mmCIF file of C-alpha atoms and ligand atoms in Angstrom:
data_model
loop_
_atom_site.group_PDB
_atom_site.id
_atom_site.type_symbol
_atom_site.label_atom_id
_atom_site.label_comp_id
_atom_site.label_asym_id
_atom_site.label_seq_id
_atom_site.Cartn_x
_atom_site.Cartn_y
_atom_site.Cartn_z
ATOM 1 C CA MET A 168 157.611 -155.222 -167.409
ATOM 2 C CA ASN A 169 160.329 -152.709 -166.480
ATOM 3 C CA VAL A 170 160.552 -149.870 -168.990
ATOM 4 C CA GLY A 171 163.544 -147.587 -169.495
ATOM 5 C CA VAL A 172 162.711 -144.180 -171.005
ATOM 6 C CA ILE A 173 165.193 -142.095 -173.008
ATOM 7 C CA GLY A 174 164.116 -138.469 -173.414
ATOM 8 C CA THR A 175 161.814 -136.889 -170.834
ATOM 9 C CA GLY A 176 160.698 -133.763 -172.676
ATOM 10 C CA MET A 177 157.109 -132.983 -173.653
ATOM 11 C CA ILE A 178 155.987 -136.387 -174.862
ATOM 12 C CA GLY A 179 158.489 -138.458 -172.852
ATOM 13 C CA THR A 180 157.175 -137.007 -169.595
ATOM 14 C CA GLU A 181 153.584 -137.735 -170.607
ATOM 15 C CA HIS A 182 154.468 -141.287 -171.669
ATOM 16 C CA VAL A 183 156.082 -141.870 -168.243
ATOM 17 C CA ARG A 184 152.951 -140.533 -166.568
ATOM 18 C CA ARG A 185 150.756 -142.800 -168.693
ATOM 19 C CA LEU A 186 152.942 -145.876 -168.083
ATOM 20 C CA THR A 187 152.886 -145.120 -164.363
ATOM 21 C CA SER A 188 149.175 -144.467 -163.914
ATOM 22 C CA ARG A 189 147.097 -145.419 -166.986
ATOM 23 C CA VAL A 190 148.704 -148.541 -168.459
ATOM 24 C CA ALA A 191 148.543 -152.016 -166.913
ATOM 25 C CA GLY A 192 151.484 -154.410 -166.785
ATOM 26 C CA ALA A 193 154.408 -151.958 -166.864
ATOM 27 C CA ARG A 194 156.394 -149.617 -164.652
ATOM 28 C CA VAL A 195 159.155 -147.117 -165.465
ATOM 29 C CA THR A 196 162.353 -148.121 -163.680
ATOM 30 C CA ALA A 197 165.049 -146.097 -165.460
ATOM 31 C CA VAL A 198 165.229 -142.789 -167.327
ATOM 32 C CA PHE A 199 167.803 -140.639 -169.083
ATOM 33 C CA ASP A 200 167.670 -137.128 -170.526
ATOM 34 C CA VAL A 201 170.583 -134.839 -171.386
ATOM 35 C CA ASP A 202 168.710 -132.311 -169.254
ATOM 36 C CA THR A 203 169.544 -133.937 -165.917
ATOM 37 C CA ASP A 204 167.116 -131.835 -163.873
ATOM 38 C CA ARG A 205 164.259 -132.805 -166.127
ATOM 39 C CA ALA A 206 165.239 -136.478 -165.901
ATOM 40 C CA ALA A 207 165.477 -136.270 -162.101
ATOM 41 C CA GLY A 208 162.018 -134.663 -161.826
ATOM 42 C CA VAL A 209 160.388 -137.338 -163.960
ATOM 43 C CA ALA A 210 162.305 -140.152 -162.232
ATOM 44 C CA ALA A 211 161.092 -138.932 -158.833
ATOM 45 C CA VAL A 212 157.447 -139.111 -159.950
ATOM 46 C CA ALA A 213 157.873 -142.621 -161.378
ATOM 47 C CA GLY A 214 160.208 -143.965 -158.673
ATOM 48 C CA ALA A 215 162.840 -144.683 -161.350
ATOM 49 C CA ALA A 216 166.648 -144.548 -161.417
ATOM 50 C CA VAL A 217 168.404 -141.828 -163.444
ATOM 51 C CA HIS A 218 171.113 -143.102 -165.789
ATOM 52 C CA ARG A 219 174.125 -141.211 -167.137
ATOM 53 C CA GLU A 220 173.415 -141.828 -170.816
ATOM 54 C CA GLY A 221 170.908 -143.399 -173.170
ATOM 55 C CA HIS A 222 172.952 -146.523 -173.792
ATOM 56 C CA ASP A 223 173.107 -147.179 -170.023
ATOM 57 C CA VAL A 224 169.292 -147.412 -170.028
ATOM 58 C CA ILE A 225 169.401 -149.954 -172.867
ATOM 59 C CA ASP A 226 172.188 -151.988 -171.208
ATOM 60 C CA ASP A 227 170.536 -151.935 -167.743
ATOM 61 C CA PRO A 228 169.850 -155.652 -167.021
ATOM 62 C CA ALA A 229 166.744 -154.692 -165.023
ATOM 63 C CA VAL A 230 165.201 -152.929 -168.058
ATOM 64 C CA ASP A 231 162.994 -155.268 -170.117
ATOM 65 C CA ALA A 232 161.920 -152.793 -172.810
ATOM 66 C CA VAL A 233 162.828 -149.276 -173.906
ATOM 67 C CA LEU A 234 160.792 -146.214 -174.878
ATOM 68 C CA ILE A 235 162.639 -143.570 -176.915
ATOM 69 C CA ALA A 236 161.276 -139.998 -176.836
ATOM 70 C CA SER A 237 164.425 -137.968 -177.471
ATOM 71 C CA PRO A 238 164.744 -135.826 -180.647
ATOM 72 C CA GLY A 239 164.427 -137.578 -184.009
ATOM 73 C CA ASP A 240 168.122 -137.426 -184.938
ATOM 74 C CA THR A 241 169.012 -139.580 -181.882
ATOM 75 C CA HIS A 242 166.513 -142.363 -182.647
ATOM 76 C CA ALA A 243 168.210 -144.668 -185.165
ATOM 77 C CA ASP A 244 171.388 -145.177 -183.123
ATOM 78 C CA LEU A 245 169.394 -145.936 -179.944
ATOM 79 C CA VAL A 246 166.965 -148.278 -181.719
ATOM 80 C CA LEU A 247 169.883 -150.180 -183.282
ATOM 81 C CA ALA A 248 171.373 -150.630 -179.792
ATOM 82 C CA CYS A 249 168.020 -152.003 -178.544
ATOM 83 C CA VAL A 250 167.874 -154.500 -181.406
ATOM 84 C CA ALA A 251 171.510 -155.514 -180.764
ATOM 85 C CA THR A 252 170.618 -156.372 -177.147
ATOM 86 C CA GLY A 253 167.330 -158.036 -178.158
ATOM 87 C CA LYS A 254 165.177 -155.541 -176.222
ATOM 88 C CA PRO A 255 161.725 -154.500 -177.477
ATOM 89 C CA VAL A 256 161.545 -150.773 -178.172
ATOM 90 C CA LEU A 257 158.813 -148.233 -178.750
ATOM 91 C CA CYS A 258 160.450 -145.390 -180.660
ATOM 92 C CA GLU A 259 158.655 -142.098 -181.138
ATOM 93 C CA LYS A 260 158.355 -140.945 -184.738
ATOM 94 C CA PRO A 261 160.341 -140.354 -186.857
ATOM 95 C CA LEU A 262 162.185 -143.686 -186.724
ATOM 96 C CA ALA A 263 165.153 -141.868 -188.279
ATOM 97 C CA THR A 264 165.829 -138.599 -190.023
ATOM 98 C CA THR A 265 167.132 -140.277 -193.206
ATOM 99 C CA SER A 266 165.744 -143.266 -195.061
ATOM 100 C CA GLY A 267 169.250 -144.777 -195.100
ATOM 101 C CA ALA A 268 169.396 -144.786 -191.284
ATOM 102 C CA ALA A 269 165.828 -146.165 -191.065
ATOM 103 C CA LEU A 270 166.700 -148.957 -193.508
ATOM 104 C CA LYS A 271 169.606 -149.981 -191.247
ATOM 105 C CA VAL A 272 167.058 -150.526 -188.462
ATOM 106 C CA VAL A 273 164.920 -152.663 -190.792
ATOM 107 C CA GLU A 274 167.996 -154.695 -191.778
ATOM 108 C CA ALA A 275 169.111 -155.142 -188.157
ATOM 109 C CA GLU A 276 165.665 -156.394 -187.188
ATOM 110 C CA MET A 277 165.634 -158.825 -190.110
ATOM 111 C CA THR A 278 169.006 -160.165 -188.995
ATOM 112 C CA TYR A 279 167.571 -160.549 -185.490
ATOM 113 C CA GLY A 280 164.730 -162.510 -187.118
ATOM 114 C CA ARG A 281 161.765 -161.161 -185.180
ATOM 115 C CA ARG A 282 160.064 -157.804 -184.718
ATOM 116 C CA LEU A 283 161.310 -155.799 -181.731
ATOM 117 C CA VAL A 284 160.543 -152.269 -182.931
ATOM 118 C CA GLN A 285 157.284 -150.320 -182.741
ATOM 119 C CA VAL A 286 157.116 -146.741 -184.042
ATOM 120 C CA GLY A 287 154.957 -144.097 -182.330
ATOM 121 C CA PHE A 288 152.360 -143.597 -185.058
ATOM 122 C CA MET A 289 149.603 -143.282 -182.462
ATOM 123 C CA ARG A 290 146.895 -142.225 -184.922
ATOM 124 C CA ARG A 291 146.400 -145.921 -185.703
ATOM 125 C CA TYR A 292 144.946 -146.193 -182.163
ATOM 126 C CA ASP A 293 142.636 -143.168 -182.438
ATOM 127 C CA VAL A 294 138.945 -144.066 -182.444
ATOM 128 C CA GLY A 295 138.276 -141.650 -185.340
ATOM 129 C CA TYR A 296 140.940 -143.157 -187.592
ATOM 130 C CA LEU A 297 139.885 -146.682 -186.581
ATOM 131 C CA THR A 298 136.301 -145.850 -187.604
ATOM 132 C CA VAL A 299 137.486 -144.608 -191.013
ATOM 133 C CA LYS A 300 139.617 -147.738 -191.414
ATOM 134 C CA SER A 301 136.699 -150.085 -190.620
ATOM 135 C CA ALA A 302 134.365 -148.220 -192.990
ATOM 136 C CA LEU A 303 136.921 -148.633 -195.790
ATOM 137 C CA ALA A 304 137.523 -152.296 -194.957
ATOM 138 C CA ALA A 305 133.753 -152.930 -195.062
ATOM 139 C CA GLY A 306 133.503 -151.247 -198.490
ATOM 140 C CA ARG A 307 131.065 -148.628 -197.121
ATOM 141 C CA VAL A 308 132.285 -145.914 -199.560
ATOM 142 C CA GLY A 309 133.215 -148.172 -202.463
ATOM 143 C CA GLU A 310 136.711 -147.898 -203.900
ATOM 144 C CA PRO A 311 138.870 -145.065 -202.498
ATOM 145 C CA LEU A 312 139.745 -142.410 -205.086
ATOM 146 C CA LEU A 313 141.137 -139.462 -203.123
ATOM 147 C CA VAL A 314 142.230 -138.578 -199.587
ATOM 148 C CA HIS A 315 142.174 -135.054 -198.122
ATOM 149 C CA CYS A 316 144.383 -134.533 -195.060
ATOM 150 C CA VAL A 317 144.846 -131.459 -192.889
ATOM 151 C CA HIS A 318 147.463 -131.198 -190.140
ATOM 152 C CA ARG A 319 147.386 -127.844 -188.323
ATOM 153 C CA ASN A 320 149.303 -126.977 -185.172
ATOM 154 C CA VAL A 321 148.766 -123.802 -183.154
ATOM 155 C CA SER A 322 152.528 -123.160 -183.245
ATOM 156 C CA VAL A 323 155.784 -125.078 -182.927
ATOM 157 C CA PRO A 324 158.767 -124.664 -180.565
ATOM 158 C CA PRO A 325 161.885 -122.739 -181.747
ATOM 159 C CA ALA A 326 163.753 -126.049 -182.168
ATOM 160 C CA PHE A 327 161.329 -126.872 -185.008
ATOM 161 C CA THR A 328 163.262 -125.718 -188.045
ATOM 162 C CA GLY A 329 163.669 -126.070 -191.798
ATOM 163 C CA ASP A 330 161.894 -129.028 -193.330
ATOM 164 C CA MET A 331 160.556 -130.478 -190.056
ATOM 165 C CA SER A 332 156.980 -129.853 -191.176
ATOM 166 C CA LEU A 333 157.732 -132.595 -193.725
ATOM 167 C CA THR A 334 160.097 -134.847 -191.748
ATOM 168 C CA ASP A 335 158.323 -134.499 -188.385
ATOM 169 C CA SER A 336 154.669 -133.630 -189.094
ATOM 170 C CA LEU A 337 153.855 -134.849 -192.626
ATOM 171 C CA VAL A 338 155.058 -138.329 -191.600
ATOM 172 C CA HIS A 339 151.809 -138.739 -189.613
ATOM 173 C CA GLU A 340 149.758 -138.061 -192.779
ATOM 174 C CA VAL A 341 151.960 -140.464 -194.724
ATOM 175 C CA ASP A 342 151.558 -143.226 -192.165
ATOM 176 C CA ALA A 343 147.813 -142.688 -191.775
ATOM 177 C CA SER A 344 147.288 -142.756 -195.559
ATOM 178 C CA ARG A 345 149.439 -145.866 -196.096
ATOM 179 C CA TRP A 346 147.600 -147.646 -193.280
ATOM 180 C CA LEU A 347 144.086 -146.577 -194.331
ATOM 181 C CA LEU A 348 144.634 -147.449 -197.988
ATOM 182 C CA GLY A 349 146.879 -150.471 -197.487
ATOM 183 C CA GLN A 350 149.214 -149.106 -200.164
ATOM 184 C CA GLU A 351 152.679 -147.599 -200.308
ATOM 185 C CA ILE A 352 153.200 -143.969 -201.322
ATOM 186 C CA VAL A 353 155.311 -143.839 -204.462
ATOM 187 C CA ALA A 354 155.593 -140.122 -205.345
ATOM 188 C CA ALA A 355 155.472 -136.719 -203.649
ATOM 189 C CA THR A 356 155.060 -133.192 -204.989
ATOM 190 C CA VAL A 357 155.260 -130.119 -202.776
ATOM 191 C CA VAL A 358 153.057 -127.433 -204.338
ATOM 192 C CA GLU A 359 154.115 -123.823 -203.728
ATOM 193 C CA VAL A 360 151.528 -121.806 -201.801
ATOM 194 C CA PRO A 361 151.763 -118.373 -200.143
ATOM 195 C CA HIS A 362 153.515 -118.569 -196.767
ATOM 196 C CA SER A 363 152.188 -117.203 -193.502
ATOM 197 C CA PRO A 364 154.072 -114.108 -192.323
ATOM 198 C CA LEU A 365 153.380 -115.302 -188.765
ATOM 199 C CA ALA A 366 155.726 -118.277 -189.180
ATOM 200 C CA SER A 367 159.515 -118.268 -189.441
ATOM 201 C CA PRO A 368 160.341 -117.915 -193.206
ATOM 202 C CA GLN A 369 162.533 -121.025 -193.203
ATOM 203 C CA LEU A 370 159.489 -123.178 -192.379
ATOM 204 C CA ARG A 371 157.733 -122.048 -195.585
ATOM 205 C CA ASP A 372 154.495 -122.598 -193.667
ATOM 206 C CA PRO A 373 151.946 -123.877 -194.717
ATOM 207 C CA ARG A 374 153.009 -126.675 -197.055
ATOM 208 C CA LEU A 375 150.741 -128.433 -199.499
ATOM 209 C CA VAL A 376 151.921 -131.881 -200.515
ATOM 210 C CA LEU A 377 150.436 -134.208 -203.123
ATOM 211 C CA LEU A 378 151.174 -137.856 -202.454
ATOM 212 C CA GLU A 379 150.442 -140.677 -204.887
ATOM 213 C CA SER A 380 149.781 -144.242 -203.822
ATOM 214 C CA GLU A 381 151.016 -147.281 -205.713
ATOM 215 C CA ARG A 382 147.536 -147.758 -207.257
ATOM 216 C CA GLY A 383 147.161 -144.109 -208.260
ATOM 217 C CA ILE A 384 145.163 -142.673 -205.345
ATOM 218 C CA VAL A 385 146.070 -139.024 -204.739
ATOM 219 C CA ILE A 386 146.371 -137.699 -201.192
ATOM 220 C CA ASP A 387 146.495 -133.939 -200.685
ATOM 221 C CA ALA A 388 148.039 -133.063 -197.343
ATOM 222 C CA GLU A 389 148.131 -129.566 -195.912
ATOM 223 C CA VAL A 390 150.645 -129.145 -193.097
ATOM 224 C CA PHE A 391 150.323 -125.774 -191.353
ATOM 225 C CA VAL A 392 152.339 -125.704 -188.138
ATOM 226 C CA ASN A 393 151.558 -122.082 -187.165
ATOM 227 C CA ALA A 394 147.824 -122.081 -187.780
ATOM 228 C CA ARG A 395 147.255 -120.297 -184.454
ATOM 229 C CA TYR A 396 143.545 -121.052 -183.938
ATOM 230 C CA GLY A 397 143.768 -124.671 -182.698
ATOM 231 C CA TYR A 398 145.144 -128.165 -183.295
ATOM 232 C CA ASP A 399 143.116 -129.403 -186.202
ATOM 233 C CA VAL A 400 143.660 -132.806 -187.798
ATOM 234 C CA ARG A 401 141.304 -133.831 -190.577
ATOM 235 C CA CYS A 402 141.093 -136.765 -192.921
ATOM 236 C CA GLU A 403 138.452 -137.570 -195.513
ATOM 237 C CA VAL A 404 138.594 -140.514 -197.885
ATOM 238 C CA VAL A 405 136.506 -140.012 -201.022
ATOM 239 C CA GLY A 406 135.257 -143.256 -202.495
ATOM 240 C CA THR A 407 133.203 -144.264 -205.525
ATOM 241 C CA THR A 408 129.933 -144.374 -203.559
ATOM 242 C CA GLY A 409 130.473 -142.030 -200.602
ATOM 243 C CA THR A 410 133.022 -140.407 -198.344
ATOM 244 C CA VAL A 411 134.205 -141.168 -194.842
ATOM 245 C CA ALA A 412 135.869 -138.599 -192.599
ATOM 246 C CA LEU A 413 137.188 -138.095 -189.084
ATOM 247 C CA GLU A 414 134.784 -136.426 -186.687
ATOM 248 C CA ALA A 415 136.292 -133.150 -185.402
ATOM 249 C CA PRO A 416 136.641 -133.790 -181.663
ATOM 250 C CA THR A 417 135.767 -130.781 -179.548
ATOM 251 C CA THR A 418 136.693 -130.028 -175.972
ATOM 252 C CA GLY A 419 133.461 -128.219 -175.069
ATOM 253 C CA ALA A 420 131.153 -125.512 -176.354
ATOM 254 C CA VAL A 421 130.568 -121.917 -175.337
ATOM 255 C CA ALA A 422 127.206 -120.248 -175.919
ATOM 256 C CA LEU A 423 127.447 -116.484 -176.336
ATOM 257 C CA ASP A 424 126.123 -113.586 -178.381
ATOM 258 C CA GLY A 425 123.280 -115.658 -179.750
ATOM 259 C CA GLY A 426 125.645 -118.349 -181.056
ATOM 260 C CA ARG A 427 127.467 -121.487 -180.019
ATOM 261 C CA VAL A 428 131.263 -121.867 -180.380
ATOM 262 C CA GLN A 429 132.782 -125.364 -180.315
ATOM 263 C CA ALA A 430 136.185 -125.434 -178.596
ATOM 264 C CA LEU A 431 139.026 -127.261 -180.368
ATOM 265 C CA PRO A 432 141.925 -129.098 -178.737
ATOM 266 C CA MET A 433 144.978 -126.829 -178.722
ATOM 267 C CA ASP A 434 147.644 -129.504 -179.110
ATOM 268 C CA TRP A 435 148.339 -133.131 -179.895
ATOM 269 C CA GLN A 436 148.390 -134.092 -176.195
ATOM 270 C CA ALA A 437 144.714 -133.162 -175.870
ATOM 271 C CA ARG A 438 143.616 -134.387 -179.300
ATOM 272 C CA PHE A 439 145.225 -137.829 -179.086
ATOM 273 C CA ALA A 440 145.210 -138.355 -175.294
ATOM 274 C CA GLN A 441 143.336 -141.667 -175.427
ATOM 275 C CA ALA A 442 145.230 -142.851 -178.517
ATOM 276 C CA TYR A 443 148.554 -142.508 -176.658
ATOM 277 C CA VAL A 444 147.215 -144.605 -173.755
ATOM 278 C CA ASP A 445 145.886 -147.270 -176.132
ATOM 279 C CA GLU A 446 149.158 -147.263 -178.090
ATOM 280 C CA LEU A 447 151.182 -147.829 -174.912
ATOM 281 C CA GLN A 448 148.822 -150.520 -173.631
ATOM 282 C CA ASP A 449 149.015 -152.343 -176.964
ATOM 283 C CA TRP A 450 152.808 -152.132 -176.882
ATOM 284 C CA VAL A 451 153.043 -153.447 -173.292
ATOM 285 C CA ASP A 452 150.623 -156.288 -174.081
ATOM 286 C CA ALA A 453 152.591 -157.160 -177.224
ATOM 287 C CA VAL A 454 155.879 -157.246 -175.309
ATOM 288 C CA HIS A 455 154.284 -159.566 -172.726
ATOM 289 C CA ARG A 456 153.099 -161.821 -175.575
ATOM 290 C CA GLY A 457 156.527 -161.671 -177.249
ATOM 291 C CA THR A 458 155.150 -160.425 -180.596
ATOM 292 C CA ALA A 459 155.128 -156.807 -181.778
ATOM 293 C CA THR A 460 152.042 -155.915 -183.806
ATOM 294 C CA GLY A 461 151.898 -152.092 -183.877
ATOM 295 C CA PRO A 462 153.427 -149.775 -186.512
ATOM 296 C CA SER A 463 156.692 -151.399 -187.556
ATOM 297 C CA ALA A 464 160.246 -150.388 -188.445
ATOM 298 C CA TRP A 465 159.136 -150.782 -192.058
ATOM 299 C CA ASP A 466 156.332 -148.275 -191.492
ATOM 300 C CA GLY A 467 158.871 -145.886 -189.954
ATOM 301 C CA TYR A 468 161.228 -146.394 -192.889
ATOM 302 C CA ALA A 469 158.476 -145.885 -195.495
ATOM 303 C CA ALA A 470 157.287 -142.656 -193.834
ATOM 304 C CA THR A 471 160.806 -141.236 -193.714
ATOM 305 C CA ALA A 472 161.445 -142.214 -197.338
ATOM 306 C CA VAL A 473 158.295 -140.331 -198.422
ATOM 307 C CA ALA A 474 159.250 -137.274 -196.323
ATOM 308 C CA GLU A 475 162.686 -137.352 -197.950
ATOM 309 C CA ALA A 476 161.081 -137.304 -201.417
ATOM 310 C CA ALA A 477 158.896 -134.356 -200.316
ATOM 311 C CA VAL A 478 161.960 -132.444 -199.089
ATOM 312 C CA ALA A 479 163.686 -133.086 -202.432
ATOM 313 C CA SER A 480 160.572 -132.146 -204.446
ATOM 314 C CA ARG A 481 160.717 -128.331 -204.386
ATOM 315 C CA GLY A 482 157.780 -128.139 -206.754
ATOM 316 C CA SER A 483 158.475 -131.131 -208.956
ATOM 317 C CA ARG A 484 157.037 -134.640 -208.765
ATOM 318 C CA THR A 485 159.606 -136.802 -206.989
ATOM 319 C CA MET A 486 159.554 -140.587 -206.857
ATOM 320 C CA VAL A 487 159.984 -142.258 -203.473
ATOM 321 C CA ASP A 488 163.070 -144.461 -203.389
ATOM 322 C CA LEU A 489 161.733 -147.464 -201.471
ATOM 323 C CA ALA A 490 163.524 -150.784 -200.920
ATOM 324 C CA GLU A 491 161.621 -154.027 -201.439
ATOM 325 C CA ARG A 492 159.492 -154.853 -198.387
ATOM 326 C CA PRO A 493 160.800 -157.953 -196.572
ATOM 327 C CA ALA A 494 158.379 -160.747 -195.633
ATOM 328 C CA LEU A 495 158.890 -159.947 -191.926
ATOM 329 C CA TYR A 496 156.727 -156.851 -192.462
ATOM 330 C CA SER A 497 153.907 -158.299 -194.541
ATOM 331 C CA GLY A 498 151.612 -158.559 -191.504
ATOM 332 C CA GLU A 499 148.426 -156.707 -190.722
ATOM 333 C CA SER A 500 149.969 -153.383 -189.705
ATOM 334 C CA SER A 501 151.776 -152.741 -193.013
ATOM 335 C CA PRO A 502 150.357 -152.211 -196.475
HETATM 336 P P1 LIG B 801 161.139 -132.154 -176.496
HETATM 337 O O1 LIG B 801 162.177 -131.251 -177.046
HETATM 338 O O2 LIG B 801 160.085 -131.603 -175.612
HETATM 339 O O3 LIG B 801 161.847 -133.348 -175.700
HETATM 340 C C1 LIG B 801 163.004 -133.985 -176.140
HETATM 341 C C2 LIG B 801 163.805 -134.322 -174.904
HETATM 342 O O4 LIG B 801 164.938 -135.086 -175.304
HETATM 343 C C3 LIG B 801 164.337 -133.085 -174.163
HETATM 344 O O5 LIG B 801 164.030 -133.213 -172.778
HETATM 345 C C4 LIG B 801 165.844 -133.119 -174.414
HETATM 346 O O6 LIG B 801 166.589 -132.600 -173.329
HETATM 347 C C5 LIG B 801 166.064 -134.596 -174.585
HETATM 348 N N1 LIG B 801 167.260 -134.985 -175.330
HETATM 349 C C6 LIG B 801 167.941 -134.280 -176.282
HETATM 350 N N2 LIG B 801 168.961 -135.022 -176.745
HETATM 351 C C7 LIG B 801 168.935 -136.195 -176.071
HETATM 352 C C8 LIG B 801 169.722 -137.366 -176.098
HETATM 353 N N3 LIG B 801 170.762 -137.480 -176.936
HETATM 354 N N4 LIG B 801 169.409 -138.377 -175.260
HETATM 355 C C9 LIG B 801 168.367 -138.264 -174.408
HETATM 356 N N5 LIG B 801 167.576 -137.186 -174.327
HETATM 357 C C10 LIG B 801 167.857 -136.160 -175.154
HETATM 358 O O7 LIG B 801 160.497 -132.884 -177.758
HETATM 359 P P2 LIG B 801 159.159 -133.734 -177.818
HETATM 360 O O8 LIG B 801 158.085 -132.911 -178.416
HETATM 361 O O9 LIG B 801 158.915 -134.430 -176.533
HETATM 362 O O10 LIG B 801 159.553 -134.784 -178.978
HETATM 363 C C11 LIG B 801 160.375 -135.893 -178.730
HETATM 364 C C12 LIG B 801 160.145 -136.934 -179.839
HETATM 365 O O11 LIG B 801 158.788 -137.340 -179.810
HETATM 366 C C13 LIG B 801 160.382 -136.396 -181.268
HETATM 367 O O12 LIG B 801 160.896 -137.427 -182.048
HETATM 368 C C14 LIG B 801 158.986 -136.025 -181.750
HETATM 369 O O13 LIG B 801 158.847 -136.104 -183.154
HETATM 370 C C15 LIG B 801 158.162 -137.086 -181.062
HETATM 371 N N6 LIG B 801 156.792 -136.629 -180.799
HETATM 372 C C16 LIG B 801 155.786 -137.424 -181.187
HETATM 373 C C17 LIG B 801 154.488 -137.028 -180.991
HETATM 374 C C18 LIG B 801 153.362 -137.888 -181.447
HETATM 375 O O14 LIG B 801 152.260 -137.386 -181.574
HETATM 376 N N7 LIG B 801 153.582 -139.165 -181.675
HETATM 377 C C19 LIG B 801 154.206 -135.812 -180.364
HETATM 378 C C20 LIG B 801 155.278 -135.035 -179.953
HETATM 379 C C21 LIG B 801 156.566 -135.463 -180.155
HETATM 380 C C1 LIG B 802 154.859 -133.586 -183.184
HETATM 381 O O1 LIG B 802 156.160 -134.106 -183.089
HETATM 382 C C2 LIG B 802 153.875 -134.665 -183.294
HETATM 383 O O2 LIG B 802 154.175 -135.787 -183.568
HETATM 384 C C3 LIG B 802 152.488 -134.213 -183.339
HETATM 385 O O3 LIG B 802 151.579 -135.284 -183.343
HETATM 386 C C4 LIG B 802 152.342 -133.422 -184.593
HETATM 387 O O4 LIG B 802 151.056 -132.873 -184.702
HETATM 388 C C5 LIG B 802 153.343 -132.264 -184.638
HETATM 389 O O5 LIG B 802 153.208 -131.605 -185.866
HETATM 390 C C6 LIG B 802 154.759 -132.788 -184.468
HETATM 391 O O6 LIG B 802 155.662 -131.719 -184.398
#
């Protein structure tokens, strides 16, 4: 399967590397990035052609499937072009920066009549999240009552502005909660907390968000994108008879001064390294089979709709404006 990659920044470059050396059944044959030097460097490693714009990658007859890893505000237009040409596409999150744009993708795919779109919610492939999901499915903790989520980054690049901790980071907590619980999120409240002076004031960092599921489960999600000490993602589901939580993966331990210090991953690349490989392998296998099964356009739309409600919240409980879910998306991957 020949893959065309649009966007060869931090994650795009790593996805090309994974497709080239860790994933079976695919090779990268075309790339585009507005930063032409970056595109050329990545293309040289993969043995791929460099195109003059994103749409040229999609229209390239030798490209069988497309991976989009450019910034979020470019995604919807590119995904729509993939659907129009009938090419499978793995689009990094967020699917779109507005729920209206994401819904257009859902509608285009419905018109096409078959799933072509997978969204890069890689946590669904992480062994820790999969363990929590199986424990819930087996009823090991009874009925879920509450979910506690923590999403802490060491820091974020200067391009990370405004409400991106909701539209770009919180969306992972939204998707993980929807998937673990098998329920949509119907309301969001952003609770005011003191902000870190170490973060740019416009980020209002950290954020504490209360999400409510359709059957009344409350999810508290802390998003702290300048936490400094490490990349720390936590999730605990509290049930009627027990709780189930992610293990905190460590990258080693240092013994000193009569104690032992566990090292944390410092970024998402390290924390979710295997999940990204498994996500890509699942996508490639699905494209070969002709059926997409990973996180869908609907999942991308639902996450963006919840983030939009959180942005609008400003302290008050805000209902999520969600369209009715079409039958195309009633499969295993969606609530
Ligand atoms: P980045 O800024 O490092 O890379 C983005 C790249 O896109 C840059 O090389 C930039 O030059 C290029 N670009 C800008 N406009 C473009 C356009 N119109 N067409 C093609 N290329 C263009 O950002 P990143 O961290 O790699 O993030 C890229 C996307 O991946 C974002 O949507 C982000 O949310 C997502 N992401 C997902 C995860 C995850 O864990 N799933 C992790 C990181 C990033
Ligand atoms: C980034 O885009 C990702 O998706 C990471 O997984 C997440 O931890 C980070 O907050 C986002 O900015």
